[in-house]
Amino acid sequence: MTRIRLGLLAVAVVTATTAGLIACGNSPESAGPVRIGIGIPGELLPTNLNDPDSAQVVSALFAPLVDLDRQGRPYEVAAASVVPDQHNQIWTVTLREGLSFHNGEPVTATSFVDAWNYAAYQPNQQRANHLFARIEGYAALNPGPGQAPTEQRLAGLKVVNERVFTITLTEPFAHFRAMLSAPAFYPLPAAAFSAPGTLRADFARAPIGNGPYRIVASGEPDDPIRLRAYQGHPGPATAVDEVVLVPYRDLSAAYEDLLAGELDVVGDVPADRLDTVDDDLDGRYLRHPSPVFQFLAIPTYQAELADPRVRQAISMAIDREQISAAGPG
């Protein structure tokens, strides 16, 4: 099986357990691009992700300040260092030298500060807005529904020079360095903005990142996305020069194309094929723990589910012994 450094494309949830699996077809070593089956991605803006498939694509396009190792410990990637003061309230970030975006722009402290200010500004309605709530000045940018912000930039973000910026939190938080691994904290190039604080309307369809792969061809959400390795990224060298992400609306169709040799890798296996995956792929798959928590939630705001006896009946109807006996995957 070819080893592919493609961020979250190498991690897929199979069931509601902590099992993960990557399935490989018959010819992963063949010449040409590696073809990977994914779901239909949505918007590809790091601060507005709403589905795992978009996150998979974005993780290949951007390099974070820090990433997490297999034990969940943070380590520097785009950052040379992330250092707190003695109270864990003022954090100083120093970037690696020579970083650049896919369009050749240098990655600077301003690249991060501008991106974070955009995400934290209430009128921009970014899904990851809440992740910036720990930074000083967040309340002024987010006064609440129906109210206008009194500021447009976070008071706690200060650019020191091209490679250094500081982050002042509203209160001490010892785990902030690990938090910076989230996609919401990726940088954006100047080319992402049509004016200060205003994102270009077309940027989210084909983002310009600083990560291991750059987009060379994309189109509508159903169209394949062609990626090519970017040598200027701060992480380890990529094992594959070119990747084609093939979106599927039907997971079973992607799996059948894998078996037929039309795909090289899929990150998930249909539930009805888990019993036969060993025979189907002859060991060409990988299972591993995945840090995912899944749960069943009941929308109690719906009148028909507001009665607690209805929820009790649903709970009693679940065969827990059968679920436990099935085991992971």
Short mmCIF file of C-alpha atoms in Angstrom, two decimals:
data_model
loop_
_atom_site.label_atom_id
_atom_site.label_comp_id
_atom_site.label_asym_id
_atom_site.label_seq_id
_atom_site.Cartn_x
_atom_site.Cartn_y
_atom_site.Cartn_z
CA MET A 1 0.00 0.00 0.00
CA THR A 2 1.40 3.38 -0.97
CA ARG A 3 1.93 5.67 2.01
CA ILE A 4 0.20 8.98 1.33
CA ARG A 5 0.74 12.06 3.47
CA LEU A 6 -2.56 13.79 2.83
CA GLY A 7 -3.67 14.98 6.23
CA LEU A 8 -7.15 13.78 7.14
CA LEU A 9 -7.45 11.81 3.91
CA ALA A 10 -5.55 9.10 5.77
CA VAL A 11 -8.13 8.87 8.57
CA ALA A 12 -11.71 7.68 8.12
CA VAL A 13 -14.43 6.68 10.56
CA VAL A 14 -15.96 3.32 9.76
CA THR A 15 -18.52 2.82 12.51
CA ALA A 16 -19.55 4.42 15.77
CA THR A 17 -16.55 2.76 17.40
CA THR A 18 -12.96 3.99 17.39
CA ALA A 19 -12.00 1.87 14.39
CA GLY A 20 -10.51 3.55 11.33
CA LEU A 21 -9.82 1.99 7.97
CA ILE A 22 -8.14 2.84 4.67
CA ALA A 23 -8.79 0.50 1.75
CA CYS A 24 -6.45 0.20 -1.23
CA GLY A 25 -7.16 -1.20 -4.68
CA ASN A 26 -5.08 -3.49 -6.83
CA SER A 27 -2.58 -1.03 -8.27
CA PRO A 28 -1.49 1.63 -5.76
CA GLU A 29 2.08 1.43 -7.09
CA SER A 30 1.11 2.08 -10.71
CA ALA A 31 2.34 5.13 -12.59
CA GLY A 32 0.24 8.26 -12.71
CA PRO A 33 -1.76 10.06 -10.03
CA VAL A 34 -3.18 8.25 -7.02
CA ARG A 35 -6.97 8.25 -7.23
CA ILE A 36 -8.79 8.64 -3.91
CA GLY A 37 -12.53 8.34 -3.45
CA ILE A 38 -14.16 10.88 -1.10
CA GLY A 39 -17.65 12.20 -0.44
CA ILE A 40 -18.97 15.40 -1.99
CA PRO A 41 -17.02 18.29 -0.41
CA GLY A 42 -18.73 21.53 0.52
CA GLU A 43 -17.06 24.90 1.03
CA LEU A 44 -13.26 24.69 1.25
CA LEU A 45 -12.66 27.68 3.51
CA PRO A 46 -10.81 26.52 6.67
CA THR A 47 -12.93 28.67 8.99
CA ASN A 48 -16.25 27.53 7.50
CA LEU A 49 -15.94 23.76 7.19
CA ASN A 50 -19.14 21.80 7.71
CA ASP A 51 -18.38 18.23 6.62
CA PRO A 52 -15.53 15.71 6.89
CA ASP A 53 -14.91 15.59 3.15
CA SER A 54 -14.21 19.32 2.97
CA ALA A 55 -11.91 18.94 5.97
CA GLN A 56 -10.03 16.16 4.17
CA VAL A 57 -9.39 18.36 1.14
CA VAL A 58 -8.44 21.41 3.21
CA SER A 59 -6.00 19.37 5.32
CA ALA A 60 -4.04 18.60 2.16
CA LEU A 61 -3.97 22.25 1.07
CA PHE A 62 -2.86 23.89 4.31
CA ALA A 63 -0.12 23.41 6.90
CA PRO A 64 -1.02 24.29 10.52
CA LEU A 65 1.12 26.13 13.02
CA VAL A 66 1.21 22.91 15.03
CA ASP A 67 -0.08 19.40 14.48
CA LEU A 68 -0.80 16.51 16.85
CA ASP A 69 1.18 13.27 16.94
CA ARG A 70 -0.35 9.82 17.47
CA GLN A 71 -0.44 10.42 21.23
CA GLY A 72 -2.24 13.75 20.77
CA ARG A 73 0.82 15.81 21.66
CA PRO A 74 1.35 19.08 19.71
CA TYR A 75 4.47 19.63 17.62
CA GLU A 76 5.46 22.57 15.42
CA VAL A 77 4.86 22.53 11.65
CA ALA A 78 4.59 26.04 10.16
CA ALA A 79 5.64 27.48 13.50
CA ALA A 80 9.25 27.40 14.64
CA SER A 81 7.97 27.90 18.18
CA VAL A 82 4.78 28.63 20.12
CA VAL A 83 5.76 29.91 23.57
CA PRO A 84 3.51 31.06 26.45
CA ASP A 85 4.35 33.50 29.18
CA GLN A 86 4.57 32.21 32.73
CA HIS A 87 0.77 32.48 33.10
CA ASN A 88 -0.15 30.75 29.79
CA GLN A 89 -2.06 33.88 28.79
CA ILE A 90 0.21 35.66 26.29
CA TRP A 91 1.50 33.35 23.55
CA THR A 92 4.30 34.26 21.13
CA VAL A 93 4.34 32.52 17.75
CA THR A 94 7.48 32.52 15.62
CA LEU A 95 7.13 31.17 12.08
CA ARG A 96 9.64 29.06 10.22
CA GLU A 97 11.76 30.92 7.70
CA GLY A 98 11.04 30.77 3.98
CA LEU A 99 7.39 29.66 4.10
CA SER A 100 5.23 30.45 1.08
CA PHE A 101 1.72 29.98 -0.25
CA HIS A 102 1.04 28.07 -3.45
CA ASN A 103 0.95 31.33 -5.43
CA GLY A 104 4.42 32.31 -4.22
CA GLU A 105 3.29 34.80 -1.56
CA PRO A 106 5.33 34.60 1.65
CA VAL A 107 3.55 33.22 4.70
CA THR A 108 3.86 35.95 7.34
CA ALA A 109 2.46 36.79 10.74
CA THR A 110 -0.10 38.98 8.97
CA SER A 111 -1.30 35.94 7.01
CA PHE A 112 -2.47 34.39 10.27
CA VAL A 113 -3.72 37.57 11.96
CA ASP A 114 -5.83 38.65 8.97
CA ALA A 115 -7.33 35.16 8.59
CA TRP A 116 -8.23 34.95 12.28
CA ASN A 117 -9.75 38.42 12.35
CA TYR A 118 -11.94 37.49 9.38
CA ALA A 119 -13.11 34.33 11.12
CA ALA A 120 -13.79 36.04 14.46
CA TYR A 121 -15.85 38.94 13.00
CA GLN A 122 -19.53 38.20 13.67
CA PRO A 123 -20.95 39.57 10.37
CA ASN A 124 -18.83 37.06 8.41
CA GLN A 125 -20.83 34.21 10.00
CA GLN A 126 -18.02 31.67 10.00
CA ARG A 127 -18.81 28.29 11.55
CA ALA A 128 -15.49 28.27 13.43
CA ASN A 129 -16.07 31.74 14.90
CA HIS A 130 -16.46 30.35 18.42
CA LEU A 131 -12.91 28.96 18.43
CA PHE A 132 -11.57 32.51 18.75
CA ALA A 133 -13.60 33.32 21.87
CA ARG A 134 -10.58 32.88 24.13
CA ILE A 135 -8.70 35.72 22.42
CA GLU A 136 -8.89 39.19 23.94
CA GLY A 137 -11.31 41.47 22.09
CA TYR A 138 -13.64 38.71 20.86
CA ALA A 139 -16.67 40.20 22.62
CA ALA A 140 -16.32 43.49 20.75
CA LEU A 141 -16.46 41.60 17.43
CA ASN A 142 -19.37 39.43 18.57
CA PRO A 143 -21.97 41.47 20.50
CA GLY A 144 -24.75 38.99 19.72
CA PRO A 145 -27.73 38.69 17.34
CA GLY A 146 -29.10 41.97 16.07
CA GLN A 147 -26.22 44.03 17.41
CA ALA A 148 -23.37 45.63 15.46
CA PRO A 149 -19.74 44.96 16.42
CA THR A 150 -17.79 47.90 17.82
CA GLU A 151 -14.49 46.56 16.44
CA GLN A 152 -13.35 44.64 13.35
CA ARG A 153 -10.08 43.20 14.65
CA LEU A 154 -9.16 41.20 17.74
CA ALA A 155 -7.35 43.32 20.30
CA GLY A 156 -5.39 40.27 21.44
CA LEU A 157 -3.59 39.75 18.10
CA LYS A 158 -0.43 41.80 17.53
CA VAL A 159 2.03 41.52 14.63
CA VAL A 160 5.58 41.98 15.94
CA ASN A 161 7.38 41.46 12.62
CA GLU A 162 7.03 39.33 9.51
CA ARG A 163 7.69 36.10 11.38
CA VAL A 164 6.40 36.84 14.89
CA PHE A 165 2.99 37.62 16.35
CA THR A 166 1.50 37.48 19.83
CA ILE A 167 -1.84 36.21 21.07
CA THR A 168 -3.29 37.54 24.32
CA LEU A 169 -6.06 35.40 25.81
CA THR A 170 -8.83 36.66 28.08
CA GLU A 171 -7.60 34.22 30.74
CA PRO A 172 -4.84 31.62 31.09
CA PHE A 173 -5.26 28.46 29.03
CA ALA A 174 -2.43 25.91 29.12
CA HIS A 175 -3.69 23.86 26.15
CA PHE A 176 -3.88 26.71 23.63
CA ARG A 177 -0.84 25.41 21.70
CA ALA A 178 -2.68 22.16 20.93
CA MET A 179 -5.79 24.11 19.98
CA LEU A 180 -3.81 25.80 17.17
CA SER A 181 -3.83 22.51 15.24
CA ALA A 182 -7.49 23.13 14.25
CA PRO A 183 -8.18 24.15 10.61
CA ALA A 184 -9.75 27.41 11.85
CA PHE A 185 -6.23 28.64 12.67
CA TYR A 186 -4.76 28.14 9.19
CA PRO A 187 -3.35 31.25 7.43
CA LEU A 188 -4.78 32.95 4.36
CA PRO A 189 -2.81 34.74 1.62
CA ALA A 190 -3.42 38.36 0.65
CA ALA A 191 -4.87 37.00 -2.61
CA ALA A 192 -7.81 35.62 -0.59
CA PHE A 193 -9.11 39.15 0.05
CA SER A 194 -10.67 41.56 -2.42
CA ALA A 195 -10.33 44.34 0.19
CA PRO A 196 -9.16 44.40 3.81
CA GLY A 197 -11.42 42.06 5.75
CA THR A 198 -13.45 41.10 2.66
CA LEU A 199 -12.95 37.62 1.26
CA ARG A 200 -13.00 37.04 -2.50
CA ALA A 201 -16.24 35.33 -3.50
CA ASP A 202 -14.48 32.56 -5.45
CA PHE A 203 -11.66 31.82 -3.00
CA ALA A 204 -13.45 29.03 -1.11
CA ARG A 205 -13.87 26.99 -4.32
CA ALA A 206 -10.13 26.63 -4.93
CA PRO A 207 -8.19 27.90 -1.90
CA ILE A 208 -4.55 28.93 -2.10
CA GLY A 209 -2.89 27.24 0.84
CA ASN A 210 0.55 26.66 2.30
CA GLY A 211 0.33 22.89 2.65
CA PRO A 212 1.73 19.75 1.01
CA TYR A 213 -0.59 19.85 -2.02
CA ARG A 214 -1.95 22.60 -4.26
CA ILE A 215 -5.05 22.53 -6.45
CA VAL A 216 -4.27 22.36 -10.16
CA ALA A 217 -7.78 21.53 -11.39
CA SER A 218 -11.25 21.66 -9.85
CA GLY A 219 -14.78 22.55 -10.89
CA GLU A 220 -18.23 21.80 -9.55
CA PRO A 221 -18.60 19.89 -6.26
CA ASP A 222 -19.05 16.61 -8.17
CA ASP A 223 -15.96 17.14 -10.32
CA PRO A 224 -12.62 15.49 -9.48
CA ILE A 225 -10.07 17.69 -7.71
CA ARG A 226 -6.52 17.31 -9.00
CA LEU A 227 -3.75 18.06 -6.52
CA ARG A 228 -0.02 18.33 -7.08
CA ALA A 229 2.73 18.22 -4.47
CA TYR A 230 4.02 21.61 -3.34
CA GLN A 231 7.69 21.52 -2.47
CA GLY A 232 7.58 24.76 -0.45
CA HIS A 233 5.47 23.44 2.41
CA PRO A 234 7.01 23.07 5.89
CA GLY A 235 6.23 19.40 6.53
CA PRO A 236 7.94 16.20 5.38
CA ALA A 237 8.23 15.43 1.67
CA THR A 238 5.12 13.94 0.08
CA ALA A 239 5.29 10.30 -1.06
CA VAL A 240 2.99 10.96 -4.04
CA ASP A 241 3.49 13.73 -6.60
CA GLU A 242 -0.08 13.91 -7.84
CA VAL A 243 -3.45 12.99 -6.35
CA VAL A 244 -6.93 13.03 -7.85
CA LEU A 245 -9.79 13.28 -5.36
CA VAL A 246 -12.90 11.73 -6.90
CA PRO A 247 -16.16 12.79 -5.19
CA TYR A 248 -18.95 10.21 -4.77
CA ARG A 249 -22.50 10.66 -3.56
CA ASP A 250 -22.77 6.91 -2.98
CA LEU A 251 -20.16 5.20 -0.79
CA SER A 252 -21.03 1.81 -2.29
CA ALA A 253 -20.26 3.12 -5.79
CA ALA A 254 -16.82 4.28 -4.63
CA TYR A 255 -16.13 0.87 -3.09
CA GLU A 256 -17.15 -0.92 -6.29
CA ASP A 257 -14.85 1.35 -8.30
CA LEU A 258 -12.06 0.48 -5.87
CA LEU A 259 -12.59 -3.22 -6.49
CA ALA A 260 -12.70 -2.59 -10.24
CA GLY A 261 -9.38 -0.74 -10.20
CA GLU A 262 -10.91 2.66 -10.99
CA LEU A 263 -9.75 3.99 -7.60
CA ASP A 264 -6.56 3.36 -5.64
CA VAL A 265 -7.76 4.35 -2.17
CA VAL A 266 -11.01 4.92 -0.31
CA GLY A 267 -11.17 6.21 3.23
CA ASP A 268 -14.34 4.38 4.21
CA VAL A 269 -16.05 1.05 3.58
CA PRO A 270 -19.83 0.59 3.26
CA ALA A 271 -21.31 -0.95 6.40
CA ASP A 272 -22.73 -3.89 4.42
CA ARG A 273 -19.24 -4.78 3.14
CA LEU A 274 -17.41 -4.81 6.48
CA ASP A 275 -17.95 -8.57 6.82
CA THR A 276 -16.37 -9.25 3.42
CA VAL A 277 -13.66 -6.57 3.30
CA ASP A 278 -10.93 -9.11 4.18
CA ASP A 279 -11.79 -11.27 1.19
CA ASP A 280 -12.59 -8.33 -1.09
CA LEU A 281 -9.22 -6.63 -0.61
CA ASP A 282 -7.00 -9.51 0.43
CA GLY A 283 -5.46 -7.54 3.29
CA ARG A 284 -4.99 -4.30 1.37
CA TYR A 285 -6.48 -2.15 4.09
CA LEU A 286 -5.47 -0.51 7.34
CA ARG A 287 -7.38 -0.38 10.62
CA HIS A 288 -6.30 2.01 13.34
CA PRO A 289 -7.73 3.89 16.33
CA SER A 290 -9.49 7.11 15.42
CA PRO A 291 -10.18 9.95 17.90
CA VAL A 292 -13.89 10.20 17.13
CA PHE A 293 -16.86 10.35 19.45
CA GLN A 294 -20.29 9.62 18.01
CA PHE A 295 -23.64 9.68 19.78
CA LEU A 296 -27.36 9.46 19.19
CA ALA A 297 -29.15 12.73 19.90
CA ILE A 298 -32.90 13.26 19.98
CA PRO A 299 -34.35 16.62 18.79
CA THR A 300 -36.53 17.28 21.83
CA TYR A 301 -37.70 20.56 20.30
CA GLN A 302 -39.96 18.51 18.03
CA ALA A 303 -43.39 18.12 19.61
CA GLU A 304 -43.64 14.39 18.89
CA LEU A 305 -40.39 13.77 20.77
CA ALA A 306 -40.92 16.12 23.70
CA ASP A 307 -42.63 13.46 25.81
CA PRO A 308 -39.89 11.71 27.85
CA ARG A 309 -41.79 8.42 27.53
CA VAL A 310 -41.19 8.48 23.78
CA ARG A 311 -37.46 8.94 24.34
CA GLN A 312 -37.51 6.13 26.90
CA ALA A 313 -39.20 3.84 24.37
CA ILE A 314 -36.53 4.61 21.78
CA SER A 315 -33.81 3.90 24.33
CA MET A 316 -35.40 0.59 25.35
CA ALA A 317 -35.71 -0.47 21.70
CA ILE A 318 -31.92 -0.33 21.16
CA ASP A 319 -30.35 -3.79 21.37
CA ARG A 320 -27.20 -2.91 23.30
CA GLU A 321 -26.05 -6.51 23.64
CA GLN A 322 -26.08 -6.98 19.89
CA ILE A 323 -24.10 -3.75 19.36
CA SER A 324 -21.51 -4.80 21.94
CA ALA A 325 -21.21 -8.27 20.46
CA ALA A 326 -20.58 -6.86 16.99
CA GLY A 327 -17.40 -5.16 18.24
CA PRO A 328 -15.27 -2.56 16.40
CA GLY A 329 -15.65 -2.28 12.62
#
